[in-house]
XYZ file of C-alpha atoms in Angstrom:
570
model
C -28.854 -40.859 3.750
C -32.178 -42.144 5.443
C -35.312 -42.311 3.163
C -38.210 -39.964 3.349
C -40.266 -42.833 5.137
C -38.008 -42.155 8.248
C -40.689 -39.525 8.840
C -43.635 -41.973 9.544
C -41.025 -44.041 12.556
C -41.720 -40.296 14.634
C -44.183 -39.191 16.752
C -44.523 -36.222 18.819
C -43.110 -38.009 21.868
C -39.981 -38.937 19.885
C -39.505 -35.458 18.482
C -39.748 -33.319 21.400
C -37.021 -36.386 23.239
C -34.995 -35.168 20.563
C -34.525 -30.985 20.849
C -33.977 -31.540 24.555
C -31.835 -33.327 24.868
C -29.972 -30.480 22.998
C -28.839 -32.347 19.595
C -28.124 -29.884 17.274
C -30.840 -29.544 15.357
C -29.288 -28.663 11.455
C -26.772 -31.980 11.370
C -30.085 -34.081 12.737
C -32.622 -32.456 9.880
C -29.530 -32.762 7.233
C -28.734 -36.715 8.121
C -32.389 -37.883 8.524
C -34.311 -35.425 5.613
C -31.571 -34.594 3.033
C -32.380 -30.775 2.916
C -28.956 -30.292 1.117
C -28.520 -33.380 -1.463
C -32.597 -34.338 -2.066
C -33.895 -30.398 -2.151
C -37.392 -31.466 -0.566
C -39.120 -28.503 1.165
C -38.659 -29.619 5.168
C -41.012 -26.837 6.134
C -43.793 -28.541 4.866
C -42.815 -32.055 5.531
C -42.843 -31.226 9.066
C -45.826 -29.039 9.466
C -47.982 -31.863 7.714
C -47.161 -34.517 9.614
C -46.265 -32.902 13.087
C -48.938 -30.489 12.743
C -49.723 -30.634 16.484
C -46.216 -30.791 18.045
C -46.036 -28.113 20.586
C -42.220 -28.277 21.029
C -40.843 -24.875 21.589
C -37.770 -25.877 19.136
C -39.493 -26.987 16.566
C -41.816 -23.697 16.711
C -38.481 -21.793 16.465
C -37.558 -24.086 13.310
C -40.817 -23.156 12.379
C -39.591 -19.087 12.354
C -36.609 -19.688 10.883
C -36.384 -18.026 7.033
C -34.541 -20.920 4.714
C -33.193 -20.730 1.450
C -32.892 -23.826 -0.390
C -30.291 -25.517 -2.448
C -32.963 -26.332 -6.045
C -31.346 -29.246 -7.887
C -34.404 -29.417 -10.155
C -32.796 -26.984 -12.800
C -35.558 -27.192 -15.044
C -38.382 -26.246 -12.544
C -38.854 -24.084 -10.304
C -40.750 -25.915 -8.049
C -39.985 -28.816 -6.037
C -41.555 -31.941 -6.970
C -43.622 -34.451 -4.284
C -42.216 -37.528 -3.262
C -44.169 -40.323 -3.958
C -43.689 -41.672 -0.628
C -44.972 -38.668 0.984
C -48.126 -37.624 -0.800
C -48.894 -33.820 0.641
C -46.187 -31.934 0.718
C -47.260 -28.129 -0.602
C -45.266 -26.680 -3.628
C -42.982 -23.486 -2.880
C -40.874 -21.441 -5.001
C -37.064 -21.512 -4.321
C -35.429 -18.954 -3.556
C -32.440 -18.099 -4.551
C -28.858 -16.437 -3.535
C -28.380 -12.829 -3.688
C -24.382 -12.951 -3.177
C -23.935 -9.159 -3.281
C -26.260 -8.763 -0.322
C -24.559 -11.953 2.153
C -21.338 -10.185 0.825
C -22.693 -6.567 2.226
C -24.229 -8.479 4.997
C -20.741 -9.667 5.864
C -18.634 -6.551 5.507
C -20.799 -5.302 8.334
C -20.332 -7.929 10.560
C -17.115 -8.081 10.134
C -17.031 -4.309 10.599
C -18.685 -4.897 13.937
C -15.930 -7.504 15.186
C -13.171 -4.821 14.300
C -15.045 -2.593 16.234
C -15.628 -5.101 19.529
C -11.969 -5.454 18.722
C -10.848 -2.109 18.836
C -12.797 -1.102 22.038
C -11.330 -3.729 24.131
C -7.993 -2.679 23.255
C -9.145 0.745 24.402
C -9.154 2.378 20.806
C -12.227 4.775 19.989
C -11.251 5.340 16.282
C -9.362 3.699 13.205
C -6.077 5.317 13.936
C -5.703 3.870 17.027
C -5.605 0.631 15.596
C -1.803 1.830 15.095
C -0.941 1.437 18.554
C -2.464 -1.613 19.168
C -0.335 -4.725 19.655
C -1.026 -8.055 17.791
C -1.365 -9.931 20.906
C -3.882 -7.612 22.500
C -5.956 -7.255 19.910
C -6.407 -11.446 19.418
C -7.470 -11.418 22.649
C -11.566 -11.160 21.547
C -13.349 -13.630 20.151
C -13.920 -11.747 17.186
C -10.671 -10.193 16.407
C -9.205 -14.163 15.976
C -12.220 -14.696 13.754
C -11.200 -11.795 11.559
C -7.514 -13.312 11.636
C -8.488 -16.180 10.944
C -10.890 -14.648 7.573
C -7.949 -12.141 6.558
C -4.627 -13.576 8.140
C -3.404 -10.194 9.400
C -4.431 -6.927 11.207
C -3.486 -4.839 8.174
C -5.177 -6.900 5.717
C -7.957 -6.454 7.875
C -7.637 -2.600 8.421
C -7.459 -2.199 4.271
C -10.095 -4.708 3.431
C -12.731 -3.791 5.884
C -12.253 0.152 5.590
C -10.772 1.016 2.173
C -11.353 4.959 2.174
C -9.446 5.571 4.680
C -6.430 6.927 4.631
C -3.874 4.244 6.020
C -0.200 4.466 6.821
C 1.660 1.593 6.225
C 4.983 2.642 8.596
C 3.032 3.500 11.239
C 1.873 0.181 12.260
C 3.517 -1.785 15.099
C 4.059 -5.004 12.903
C 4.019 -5.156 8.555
C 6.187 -7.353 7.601
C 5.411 -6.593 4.022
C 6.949 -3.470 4.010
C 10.022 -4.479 6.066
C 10.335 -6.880 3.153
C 10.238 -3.993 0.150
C 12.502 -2.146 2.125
C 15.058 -4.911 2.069
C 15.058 -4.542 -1.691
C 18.136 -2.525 -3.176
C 15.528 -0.420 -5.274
C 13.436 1.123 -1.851
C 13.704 4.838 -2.535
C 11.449 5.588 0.874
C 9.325 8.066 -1.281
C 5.959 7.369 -0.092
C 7.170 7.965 3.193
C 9.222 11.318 2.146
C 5.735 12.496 0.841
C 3.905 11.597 3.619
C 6.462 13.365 6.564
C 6.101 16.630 4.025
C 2.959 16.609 3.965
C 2.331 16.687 7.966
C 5.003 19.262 8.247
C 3.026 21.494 5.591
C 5.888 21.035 3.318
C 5.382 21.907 -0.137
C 6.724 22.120 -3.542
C 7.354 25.615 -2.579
C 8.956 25.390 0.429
C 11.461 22.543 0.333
C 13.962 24.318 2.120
C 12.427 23.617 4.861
C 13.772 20.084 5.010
C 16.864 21.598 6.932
C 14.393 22.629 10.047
C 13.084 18.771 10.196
C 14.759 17.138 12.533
C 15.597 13.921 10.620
C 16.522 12.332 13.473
C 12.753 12.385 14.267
C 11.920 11.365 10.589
C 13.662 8.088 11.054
C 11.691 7.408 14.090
C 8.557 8.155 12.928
C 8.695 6.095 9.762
C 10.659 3.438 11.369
C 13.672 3.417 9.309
C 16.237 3.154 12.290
C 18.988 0.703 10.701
C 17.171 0.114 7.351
C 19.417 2.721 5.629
C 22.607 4.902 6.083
C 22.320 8.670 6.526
C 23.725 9.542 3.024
C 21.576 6.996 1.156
C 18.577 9.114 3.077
C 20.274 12.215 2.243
C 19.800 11.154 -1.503
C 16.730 9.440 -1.121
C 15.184 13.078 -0.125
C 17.087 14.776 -3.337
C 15.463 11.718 -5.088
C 12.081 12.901 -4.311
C 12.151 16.144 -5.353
C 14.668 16.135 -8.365
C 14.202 19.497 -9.658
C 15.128 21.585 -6.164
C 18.567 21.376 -5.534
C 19.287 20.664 -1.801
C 22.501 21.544 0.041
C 23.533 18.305 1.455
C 25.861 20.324 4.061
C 22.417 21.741 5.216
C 21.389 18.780 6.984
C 22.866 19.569 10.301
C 20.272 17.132 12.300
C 21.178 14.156 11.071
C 23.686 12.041 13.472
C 27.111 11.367 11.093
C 27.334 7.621 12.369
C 26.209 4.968 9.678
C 23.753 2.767 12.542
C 21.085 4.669 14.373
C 22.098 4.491 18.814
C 19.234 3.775 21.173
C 17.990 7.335 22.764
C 18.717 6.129 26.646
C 22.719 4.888 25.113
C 22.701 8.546 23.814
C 21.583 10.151 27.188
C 24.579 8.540 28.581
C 26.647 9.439 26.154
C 25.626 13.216 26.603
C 26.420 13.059 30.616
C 30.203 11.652 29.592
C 30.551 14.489 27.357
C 29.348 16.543 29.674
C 32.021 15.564 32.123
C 34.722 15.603 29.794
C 34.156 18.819 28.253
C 34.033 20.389 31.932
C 37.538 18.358 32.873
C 39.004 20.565 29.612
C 37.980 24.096 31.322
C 34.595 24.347 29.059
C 30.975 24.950 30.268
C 29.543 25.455 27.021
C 29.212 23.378 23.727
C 30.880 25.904 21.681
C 33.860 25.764 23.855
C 34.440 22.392 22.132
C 36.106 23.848 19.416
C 39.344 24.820 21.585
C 40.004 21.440 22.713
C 41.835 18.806 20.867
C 41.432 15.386 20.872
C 44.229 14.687 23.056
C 43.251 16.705 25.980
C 39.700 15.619 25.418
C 41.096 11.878 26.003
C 43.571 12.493 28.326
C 41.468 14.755 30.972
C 38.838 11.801 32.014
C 37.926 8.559 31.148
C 34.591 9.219 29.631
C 36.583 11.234 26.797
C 38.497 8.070 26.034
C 35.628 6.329 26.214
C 33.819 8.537 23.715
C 36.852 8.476 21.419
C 36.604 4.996 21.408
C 32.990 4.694 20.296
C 32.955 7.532 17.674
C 36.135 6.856 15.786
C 38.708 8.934 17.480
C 37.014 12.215 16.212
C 35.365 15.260 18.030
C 33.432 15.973 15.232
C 31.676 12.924 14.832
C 31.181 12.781 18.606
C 29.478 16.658 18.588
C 27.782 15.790 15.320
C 26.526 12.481 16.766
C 25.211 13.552 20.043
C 23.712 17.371 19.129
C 22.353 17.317 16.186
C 20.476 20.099 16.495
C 23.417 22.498 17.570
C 24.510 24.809 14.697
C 28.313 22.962 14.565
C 30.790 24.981 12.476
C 33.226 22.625 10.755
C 35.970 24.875 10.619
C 36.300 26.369 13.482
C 37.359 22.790 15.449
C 41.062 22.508 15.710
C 41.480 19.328 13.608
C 38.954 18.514 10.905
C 40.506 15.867 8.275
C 36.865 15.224 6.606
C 36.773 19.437 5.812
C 40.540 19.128 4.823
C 39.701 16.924 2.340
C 36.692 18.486 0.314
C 39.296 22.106 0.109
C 41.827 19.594 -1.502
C 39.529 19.364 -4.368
C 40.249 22.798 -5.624
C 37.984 23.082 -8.731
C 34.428 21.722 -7.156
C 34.958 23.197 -3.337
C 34.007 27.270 -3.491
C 34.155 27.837 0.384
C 30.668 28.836 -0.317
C 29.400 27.807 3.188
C 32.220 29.710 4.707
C 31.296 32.942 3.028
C 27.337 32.800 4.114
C 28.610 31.815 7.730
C 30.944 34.889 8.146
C 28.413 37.008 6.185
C 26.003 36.347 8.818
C 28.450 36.485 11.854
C 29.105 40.340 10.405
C 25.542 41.070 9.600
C 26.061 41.462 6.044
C 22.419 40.946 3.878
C 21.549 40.773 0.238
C 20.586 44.602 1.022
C 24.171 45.279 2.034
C 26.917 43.281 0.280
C 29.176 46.325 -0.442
C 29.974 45.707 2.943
C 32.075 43.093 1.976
C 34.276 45.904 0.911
C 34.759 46.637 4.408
C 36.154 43.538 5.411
C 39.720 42.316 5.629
C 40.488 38.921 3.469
C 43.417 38.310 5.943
C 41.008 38.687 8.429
C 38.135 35.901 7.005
C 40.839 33.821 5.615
C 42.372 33.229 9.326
C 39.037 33.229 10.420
C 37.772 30.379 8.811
C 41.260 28.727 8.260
C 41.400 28.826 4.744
C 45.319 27.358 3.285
C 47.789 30.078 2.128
C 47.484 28.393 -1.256
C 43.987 30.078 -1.899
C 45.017 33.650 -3.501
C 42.657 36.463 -2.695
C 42.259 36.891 -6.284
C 40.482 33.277 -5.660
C 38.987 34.678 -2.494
C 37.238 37.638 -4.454
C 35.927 35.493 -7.420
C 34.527 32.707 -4.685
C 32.402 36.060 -3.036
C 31.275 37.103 -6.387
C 29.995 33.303 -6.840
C 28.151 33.316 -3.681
C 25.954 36.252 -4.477
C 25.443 35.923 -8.432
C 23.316 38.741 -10.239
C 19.659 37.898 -9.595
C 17.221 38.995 -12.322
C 14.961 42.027 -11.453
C 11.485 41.441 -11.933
C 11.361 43.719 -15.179
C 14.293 41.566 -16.346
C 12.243 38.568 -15.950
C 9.182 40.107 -17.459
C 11.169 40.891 -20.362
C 12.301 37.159 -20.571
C 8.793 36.609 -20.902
C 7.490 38.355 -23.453
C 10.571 37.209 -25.173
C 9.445 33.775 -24.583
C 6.014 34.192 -25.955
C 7.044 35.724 -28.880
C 9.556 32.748 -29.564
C 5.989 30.934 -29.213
C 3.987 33.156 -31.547
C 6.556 32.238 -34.629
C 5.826 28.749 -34.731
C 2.216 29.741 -34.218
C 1.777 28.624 -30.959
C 0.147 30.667 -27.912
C -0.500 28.553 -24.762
C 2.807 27.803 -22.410
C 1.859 24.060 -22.502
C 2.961 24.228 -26.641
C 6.622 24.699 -25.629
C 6.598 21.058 -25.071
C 6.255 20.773 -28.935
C 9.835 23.226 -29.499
C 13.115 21.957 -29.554
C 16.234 23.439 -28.470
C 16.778 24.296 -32.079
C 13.937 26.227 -32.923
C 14.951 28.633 -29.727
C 18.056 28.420 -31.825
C 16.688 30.063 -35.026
C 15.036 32.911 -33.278
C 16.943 36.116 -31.742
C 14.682 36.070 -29.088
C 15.168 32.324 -28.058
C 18.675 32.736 -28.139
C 19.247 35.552 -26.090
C 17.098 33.036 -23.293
C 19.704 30.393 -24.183
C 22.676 32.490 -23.278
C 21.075 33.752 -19.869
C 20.117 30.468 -18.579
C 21.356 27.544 -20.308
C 21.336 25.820 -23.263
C 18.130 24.084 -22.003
C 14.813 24.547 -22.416
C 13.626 22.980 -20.079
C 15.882 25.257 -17.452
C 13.848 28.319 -18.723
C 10.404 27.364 -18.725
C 11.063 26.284 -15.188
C 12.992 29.811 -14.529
C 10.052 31.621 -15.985
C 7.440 29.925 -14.690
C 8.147 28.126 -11.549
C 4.662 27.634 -10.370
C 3.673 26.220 -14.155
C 2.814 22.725 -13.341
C 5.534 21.173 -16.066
C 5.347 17.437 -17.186
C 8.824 17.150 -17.178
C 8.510 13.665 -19.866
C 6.721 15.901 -22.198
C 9.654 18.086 -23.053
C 10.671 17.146 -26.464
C 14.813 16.668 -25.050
C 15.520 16.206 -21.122
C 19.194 14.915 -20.728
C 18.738 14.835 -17.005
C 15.580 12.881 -16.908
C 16.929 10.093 -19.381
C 19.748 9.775 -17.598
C 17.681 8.954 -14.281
C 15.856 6.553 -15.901
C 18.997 4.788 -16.863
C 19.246 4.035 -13.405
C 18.430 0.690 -12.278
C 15.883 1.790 -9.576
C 14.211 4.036 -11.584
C 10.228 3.351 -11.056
C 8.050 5.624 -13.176
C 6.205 7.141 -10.253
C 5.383 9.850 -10.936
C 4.880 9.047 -14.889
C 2.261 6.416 -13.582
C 0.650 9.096 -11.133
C 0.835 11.547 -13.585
C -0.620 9.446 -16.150
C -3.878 8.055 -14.010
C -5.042 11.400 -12.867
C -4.847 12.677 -16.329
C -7.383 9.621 -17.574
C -9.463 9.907 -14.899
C -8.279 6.517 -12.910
C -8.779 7.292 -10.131
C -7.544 5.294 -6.451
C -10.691 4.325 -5.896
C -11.578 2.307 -9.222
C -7.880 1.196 -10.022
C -8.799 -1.524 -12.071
C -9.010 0.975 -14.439
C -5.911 0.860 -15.731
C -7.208 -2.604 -17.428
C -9.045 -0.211 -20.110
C -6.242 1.419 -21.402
C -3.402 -0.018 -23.236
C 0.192 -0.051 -22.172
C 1.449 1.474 -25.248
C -0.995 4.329 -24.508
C 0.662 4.955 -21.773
C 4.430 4.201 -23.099
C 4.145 6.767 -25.962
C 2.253 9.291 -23.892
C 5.495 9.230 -21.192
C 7.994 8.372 -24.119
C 9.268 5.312 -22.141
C 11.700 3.302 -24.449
C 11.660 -0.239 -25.825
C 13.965 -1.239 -23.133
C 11.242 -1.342 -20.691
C 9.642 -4.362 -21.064
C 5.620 -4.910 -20.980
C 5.989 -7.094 -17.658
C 8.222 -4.083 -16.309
C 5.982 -1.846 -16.582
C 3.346 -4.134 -15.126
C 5.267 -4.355 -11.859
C 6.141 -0.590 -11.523
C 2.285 0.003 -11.985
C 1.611 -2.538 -9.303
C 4.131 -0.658 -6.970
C 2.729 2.590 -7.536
C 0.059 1.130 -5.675
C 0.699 -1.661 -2.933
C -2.585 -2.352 -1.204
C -3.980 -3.178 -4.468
C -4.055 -6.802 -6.366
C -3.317 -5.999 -10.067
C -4.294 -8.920 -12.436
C -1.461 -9.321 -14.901
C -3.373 -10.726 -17.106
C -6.164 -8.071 -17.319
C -3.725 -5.179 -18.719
C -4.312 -4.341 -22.427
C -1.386 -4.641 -24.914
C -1.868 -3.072 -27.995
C 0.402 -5.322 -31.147
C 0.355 -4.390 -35.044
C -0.287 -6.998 -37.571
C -0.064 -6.352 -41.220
C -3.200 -7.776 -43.200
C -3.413 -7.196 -47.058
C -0.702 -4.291 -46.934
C -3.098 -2.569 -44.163
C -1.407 -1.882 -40.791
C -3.978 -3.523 -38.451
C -4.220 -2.640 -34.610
C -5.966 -4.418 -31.948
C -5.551 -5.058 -28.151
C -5.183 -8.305 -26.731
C -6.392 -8.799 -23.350
């Protein structure tokens, strides 16, 4: 550190030598004044003693608006040197943090834009097609790198609102991490591919028209799981619609996802080997056997080869999006199979299929009157060992009696006056009545025998666009045994619980206020969840934000002079 009598060694000759010869002019003022350790005003230092220098960078020094470091904690004014006797008194000023923070934000948001235009992008989303190495290539976009450490941390911090998609970025190597855990139920992204196909709670059968093939590609999920563990991942999702599984005739039957070009090829050897057999059309298919499919050309051995030695898979796995009729190929071990299991298999997809080939409707099912069993059963190559006794009682399952509208408005009232005798009104108070109380009226009963002993199965019968908590039921067998499962995450209980406090996704952090047992007893989650459990299932509800562990409240009794005491620790 030089001493403040360094100043009286310098003329104006000596100054101006030094600005042009283009020192930097901060790390010479720090060294030879101490702006940073002594706190002396500079400003006036100079302008007393070089009061005459005409040096155009010491006039721009001049300009310059400082904020000094005041070490003189008990004043707030800086004191005179003795060595230098006039040095004029100024108040320091001090840091306003929340407006270098804003000041940032907006500088930073100005890189990302640079960024983003020299890439070619013209708004946010087009960040998503922007490789890493392209965008690094500005000056700016490394200095954001180098502030955040990645273009998605950099995408969430700098623009918080929007509406980001993790998947659809080219790189994220956190979320190619959670999906390597065992517990990954690909919801978010289930949600999300509904949502831009205007699928709704209301119209979930519309999953069979998706082409899941697509899905996959779109959310990126191309060896990351097998097509029944997506199969169930969609049931997952939406746990109170029941999906037909059979339905999902666009998704290819082989457990690893081929490249699009390997399938192109595969097409053109099919192709040849279907026209080898006679056939010009796909549905000619189902007259050829393996053998002559093999034996005809080499591309159908070659096929055979690939996909296991079976047509099926081969059709299955190279047009989806054909309407394939498993029983009509000549050799179908897989179908053979599920009919072996005689009390869960109800040919019930057979039955719709030659409903529809004979243009039978729900307006005109006494044609099935019409229609010889000898004739479907050959048809659709049902075994000898089916009677048509079986036949008949498998048709009558297929099209069960469906309540009339004044048979469900009868229901109704007959619901709301098991209500009124507990002396309740609204449909919410069901969630206060047990399956007993339907029990002890005749009303409640009758429900019971039409629809189950559940309550739970008529209040959603009744009222399917009610907006039912499904944890608020006083008995749900089916949800406690889901949340026996070991990747059961409380989604929706956490969801469900934040909108109905108010937290909302844009002040998260309040979730500190309220105290886990709150939230335990108002989703009647069990002991068996632990505290820290339910600390990281909150923190996966929500990914792009960092929970504080410590900040959640936990609410503990303590006994005190035969009182019951509560308090939250924080």
């Amino acid at each position: 550190m030089f001493p403040l009598t360094f100043l009286k060694r310098f003329n104006k000759n000596s100054i101006n030598k030094i600005f042009t010869n283009n020192y930097n002019r901060s790390s010479i003022f720090n060294k030879a004044f101490g702006i940073q350790c002594l706190g002396y005003n500079l400003h006036g230092i100079v302008h007393n003693n070089f009061n005459n220098i005409q040096s155009g960078s010491i006039n721009r020094f001049y300009s310059e608006s400082k904020v000094f470091n005041n070490l003189h904690e008990n004043s707030n004014t800086i004191k005179p040197s003795s060595l230098v006797k006039e040095i004029p008194t100024k108040t320091v000023k001090e840091y306003n943090f929340k407006e270098n923070v804003k000041i940032l934000l907006e500088n930073h948001k100005y890189y990302f834009n640079i960024a983003l235009h020299s890439c070619g992008g013209t708004k946010l989303d087009d960040v998503y097609n922007i490789r890493y190495d392209d965008f690094v290539k500005t000056l700016q976009a490394r200095r954001l790198v180098r502030y955040y450490g990645s273009m998605i941390k950099i995408c969430y911090s700098l623009f918080p609102n929007h509406n980001w998609v993790p998947w659809l970025f080219r790189q994220n190597n956190d979320l190619s991490s959670k999906r390597k855990q065992p517990n990954y139920d690909y919801h978010d992204e289930i949600n999300w591919y509904a949502s831009i196909n205007n699928i709704t709670s209301s119209n979930l059968d519309q999953w069979y028209d998706i082409s899941l093939d697509e899905f996959r590609k779109v959310c990126k999920m191309f060896m990351a799981v097998s097509n029944n563990q997506l199969k169930s991942f969609i049931e997952k999702a939406y746990p109170y619609h029941k999906f037909d599984t059979n339905k999902f005739n666009k998704l290819i039957n082989s457990n690893s996802f081929p490249n699009f070009e390997l399938i192109e090829s595969h097409k053109n050897k099919f192709t040849i080997a279907l026209n080898s057999c006679g056939g010009s059309e796909l549905d000619d298919i189902y007259n050829i056997s393996l053998e002559d499919f093999k034996k005809n050309s080499n591309q159908g051995e070659s096929l055979a080869y690939i996909y296991g030695n079976s047509i099926i898979k081969i059709c299955y796995s190279l047009f989806p999006d054909h309407n394939w009729v498993p029983w009509l190929f000549k050799h179908n071990v897989e179908l053979s199979n599920k009919r072996n299991d005689k009390e869960n298999y109800d040919y019930h997809d057979e039955i719709n299929w030659y409903a529809s080939i004979n243009n039978i409707t729900s307006s005109n099912l006494d044609q099935w009157y019409d229609i010889s069993l000898d004739e479907f059963r050959n048809t659709c190559k049902i075994l000898s060992t089916v009677s048509n006794s079986q036949l008949i009682s498998f048709i009558e399952k297929a099209y069960p009696q469906i309540p009339t509208s004044e048979l469900i408005e009868n229901h109704i009232n007959q619901f709301y006056i098991v209500l009124n005798s507990f002396g309740k009104c609204k449909r919410e108070d069901v969630y206060e009545l047990g399956l007993s109380d339907f029990n002890n009226i005749a009303e409640g009963r009758s429900l019971i025998n039409y629809y189950g002993r559940s309550v739970i199965k008529i209040c959603y019968s009744l009222f399917p666009n009610h907006n039912w908590v499904p944890w608020l039921f006083k008995q749900n067998i089916d949800l406690s045994n889901k949340r026996k499962q070991p990747n059961y995450d409380y989604h929706d209980e956490i969801k469900w619980f934040a909108s109905d406090n108010g937290i909302q996704d844009s002040c998260l952090d309040g979730w500190y206020n309220f105290p886990l047992d709150n939230f335990r007893s108002a989703c009647k989650i069990g002991k068996a969840v632990s505290n820290e459990q339910l600390k990281s299932f909150i923190q996966k509800a929500y990914p792009h934000h960092n929970f504080h562990p410590g900040k959640f409240r936990l609410t503990k009794y303590k006994f005190y002079r035969g009182r019951q005491l509560k308090f939250a620790l924080i």
